[in-house]
Coordinates of C-alpha atoms and ligand atoms in Angstrom, one line a residue:
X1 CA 269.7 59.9 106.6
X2 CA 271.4 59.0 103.5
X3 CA 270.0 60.4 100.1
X4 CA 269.8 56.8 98.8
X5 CA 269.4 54.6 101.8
X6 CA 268.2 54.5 105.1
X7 CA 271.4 54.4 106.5
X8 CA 272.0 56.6 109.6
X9 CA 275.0 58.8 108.8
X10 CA 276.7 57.5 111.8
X11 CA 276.7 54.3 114.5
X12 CA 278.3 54.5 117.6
X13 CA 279.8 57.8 116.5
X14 CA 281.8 56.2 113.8
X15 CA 281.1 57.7 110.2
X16 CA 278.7 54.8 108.2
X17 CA 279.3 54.7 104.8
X18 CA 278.1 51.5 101.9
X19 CA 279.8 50.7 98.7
X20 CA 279.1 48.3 95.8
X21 CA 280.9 45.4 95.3
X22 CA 280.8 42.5 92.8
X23 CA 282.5 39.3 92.7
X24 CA 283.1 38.8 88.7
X25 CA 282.9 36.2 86.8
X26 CA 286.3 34.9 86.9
X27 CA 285.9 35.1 90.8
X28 CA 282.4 32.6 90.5
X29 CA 284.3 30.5 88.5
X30 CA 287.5 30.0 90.7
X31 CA 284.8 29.1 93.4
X32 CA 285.9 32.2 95.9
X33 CA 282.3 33.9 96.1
X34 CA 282.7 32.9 99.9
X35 CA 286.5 34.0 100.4
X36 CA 285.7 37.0 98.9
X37 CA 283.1 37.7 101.2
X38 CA 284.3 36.4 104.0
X39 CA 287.2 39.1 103.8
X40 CA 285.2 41.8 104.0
X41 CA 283.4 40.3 106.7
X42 CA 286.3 39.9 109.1
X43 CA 287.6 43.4 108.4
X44 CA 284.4 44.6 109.9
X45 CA 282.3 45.3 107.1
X46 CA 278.5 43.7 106.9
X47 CA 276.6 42.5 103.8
X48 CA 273.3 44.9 103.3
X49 CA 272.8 43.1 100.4
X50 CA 273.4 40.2 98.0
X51 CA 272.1 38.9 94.5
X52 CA 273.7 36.8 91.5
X53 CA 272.8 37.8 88.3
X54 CA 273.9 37.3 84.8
X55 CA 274.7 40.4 83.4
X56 CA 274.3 41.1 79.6
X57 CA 276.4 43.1 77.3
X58 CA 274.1 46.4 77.4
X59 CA 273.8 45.6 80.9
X60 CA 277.6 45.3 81.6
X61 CA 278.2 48.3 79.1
X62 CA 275.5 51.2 81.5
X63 CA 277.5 49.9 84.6
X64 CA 280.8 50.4 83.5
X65 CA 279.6 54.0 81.1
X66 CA 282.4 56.1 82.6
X67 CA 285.1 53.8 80.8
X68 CA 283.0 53.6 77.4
X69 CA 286.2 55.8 75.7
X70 CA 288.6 53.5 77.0
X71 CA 290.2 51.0 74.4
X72 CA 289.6 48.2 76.8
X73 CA 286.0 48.7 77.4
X74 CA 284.6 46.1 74.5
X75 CA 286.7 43.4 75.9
X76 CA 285.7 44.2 79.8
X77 CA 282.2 44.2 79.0
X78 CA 282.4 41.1 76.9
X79 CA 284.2 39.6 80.2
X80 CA 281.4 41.2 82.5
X81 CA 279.1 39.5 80.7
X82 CA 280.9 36.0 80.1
X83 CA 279.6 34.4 83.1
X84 CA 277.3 34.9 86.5
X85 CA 278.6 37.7 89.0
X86 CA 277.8 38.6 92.6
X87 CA 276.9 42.1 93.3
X88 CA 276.8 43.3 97.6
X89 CA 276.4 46.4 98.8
X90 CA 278.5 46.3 102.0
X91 CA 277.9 48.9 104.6
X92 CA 280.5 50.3 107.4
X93 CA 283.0 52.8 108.9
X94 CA 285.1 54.3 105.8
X95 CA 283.4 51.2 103.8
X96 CA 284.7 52.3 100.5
X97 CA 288.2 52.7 101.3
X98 CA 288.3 49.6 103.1
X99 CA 287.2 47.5 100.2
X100 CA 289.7 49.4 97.9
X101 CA 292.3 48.0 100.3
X102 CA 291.2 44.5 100.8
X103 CA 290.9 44.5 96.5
X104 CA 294.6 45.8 96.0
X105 CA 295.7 48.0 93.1
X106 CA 293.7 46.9 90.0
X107 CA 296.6 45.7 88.0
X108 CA 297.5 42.5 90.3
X109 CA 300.9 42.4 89.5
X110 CA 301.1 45.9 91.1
X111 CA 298.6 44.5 94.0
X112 CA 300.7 44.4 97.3
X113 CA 300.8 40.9 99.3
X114 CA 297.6 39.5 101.0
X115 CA 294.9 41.6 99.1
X116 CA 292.3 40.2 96.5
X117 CA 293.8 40.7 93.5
X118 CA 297.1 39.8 94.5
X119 CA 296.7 36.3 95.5
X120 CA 293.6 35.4 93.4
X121 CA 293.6 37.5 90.2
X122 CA 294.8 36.5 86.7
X123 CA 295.4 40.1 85.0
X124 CA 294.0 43.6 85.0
X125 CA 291.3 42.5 83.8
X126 CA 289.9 39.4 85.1
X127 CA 290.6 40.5 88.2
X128 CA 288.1 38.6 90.7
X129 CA 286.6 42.2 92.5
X130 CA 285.6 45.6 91.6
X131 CA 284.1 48.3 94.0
X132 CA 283.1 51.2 93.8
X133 CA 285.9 54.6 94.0
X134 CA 284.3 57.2 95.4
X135 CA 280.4 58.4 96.9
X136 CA 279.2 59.5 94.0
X137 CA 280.0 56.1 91.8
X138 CA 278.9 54.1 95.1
X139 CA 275.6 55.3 94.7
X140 CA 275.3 55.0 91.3
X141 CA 276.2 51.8 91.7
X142 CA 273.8 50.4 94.0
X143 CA 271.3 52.0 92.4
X144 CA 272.2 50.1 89.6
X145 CA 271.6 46.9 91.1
X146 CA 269.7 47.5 94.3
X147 CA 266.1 49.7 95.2
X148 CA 266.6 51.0 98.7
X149 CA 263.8 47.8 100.4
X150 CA 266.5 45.1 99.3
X151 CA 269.1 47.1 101.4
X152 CA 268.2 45.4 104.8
X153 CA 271.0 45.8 106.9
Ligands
LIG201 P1 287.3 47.7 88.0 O1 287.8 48.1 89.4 O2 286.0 46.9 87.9 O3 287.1 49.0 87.1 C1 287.2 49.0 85.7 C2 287.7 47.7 85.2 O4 288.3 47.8 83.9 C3 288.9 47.2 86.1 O5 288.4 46.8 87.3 C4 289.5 46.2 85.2 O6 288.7 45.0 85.2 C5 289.3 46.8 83.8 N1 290.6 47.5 83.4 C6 291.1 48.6 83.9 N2 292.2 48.9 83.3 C7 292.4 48.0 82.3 C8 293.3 47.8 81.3 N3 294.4 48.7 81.2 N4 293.2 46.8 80.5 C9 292.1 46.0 80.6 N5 291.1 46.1 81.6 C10 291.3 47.1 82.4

């Protein structure tokens, strides 16, 4: 089992894996919550689980601590907290990759054709999607947002 889920380690021999993603606010306000979603859904990944929440600026600051040096971290934290997000944890084979692809690069001019960023996304930073880079930050993450009885699936 999973050290912070009950996810079994593997289905139908295939590797499982979750990851955190969040729809930001810029992505709520263009009205694409569902497109969003509905792109990882068709690439194979399911929704374990879903909340909205408003996120304030100490609240938006702790998530994103690992970039607290960087000179853009006041204004990405004042963005993260401008407006209602969606936060998932989606579960499946190589799930953290996956949504990495879907996203495109973070810059969106630098985002190849048909991913996330690239056709939705106004600049590096409002830039609809985040998830999560690697194991160790995907469980942080969720943890961030989610205990393990709101991951039901
Ligand atoms: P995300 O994938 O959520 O991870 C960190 C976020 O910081 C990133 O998406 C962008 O929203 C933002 N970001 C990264 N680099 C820059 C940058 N150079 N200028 C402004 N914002 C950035």
């Amino acid at each position: 089992m999973d050290f912070f889920s009950s996810l079994p380690k593997k289905e139908n021999g295939r590797k499982m894996e979750r990851t955190l993603s969040i729809v930001k606010p810029d992505g709520v306000r263009k009205n694409i919550v569902g497109e969003v979603v509905k792109r990882f859904e068709k690439s194979g990944l399911r929704v374990s689980a879903v909340k909205m929440v408003s996120l304030t600026r100490k609240e938006a600051e702790g998530f994103y601590a690992v970039h607290r040096a960087r000179p853009f971290f006041g204004s990405l934290t004042e963005f993260m907290s401008s407006g209602p997000v969606v936060v998932m944890v989606l579960t499946g084979d190589g799930a953290i990759k996956k949504v990495r692809d879907l996203m495109g690069a973070t810059d969106p001019g630098k985002a190849d054709p048909g991913t996330i960023r690239r056709d939705f996304a106004d600049s590096i930073e409002s830039n609809i999607v985040h998830g999560s880079d690697a194991p160790e930050t995907a469980a942080f993450e969720i943890g961030y947002f989610f205990n393990a009885l709101e991951i039901v699936n």
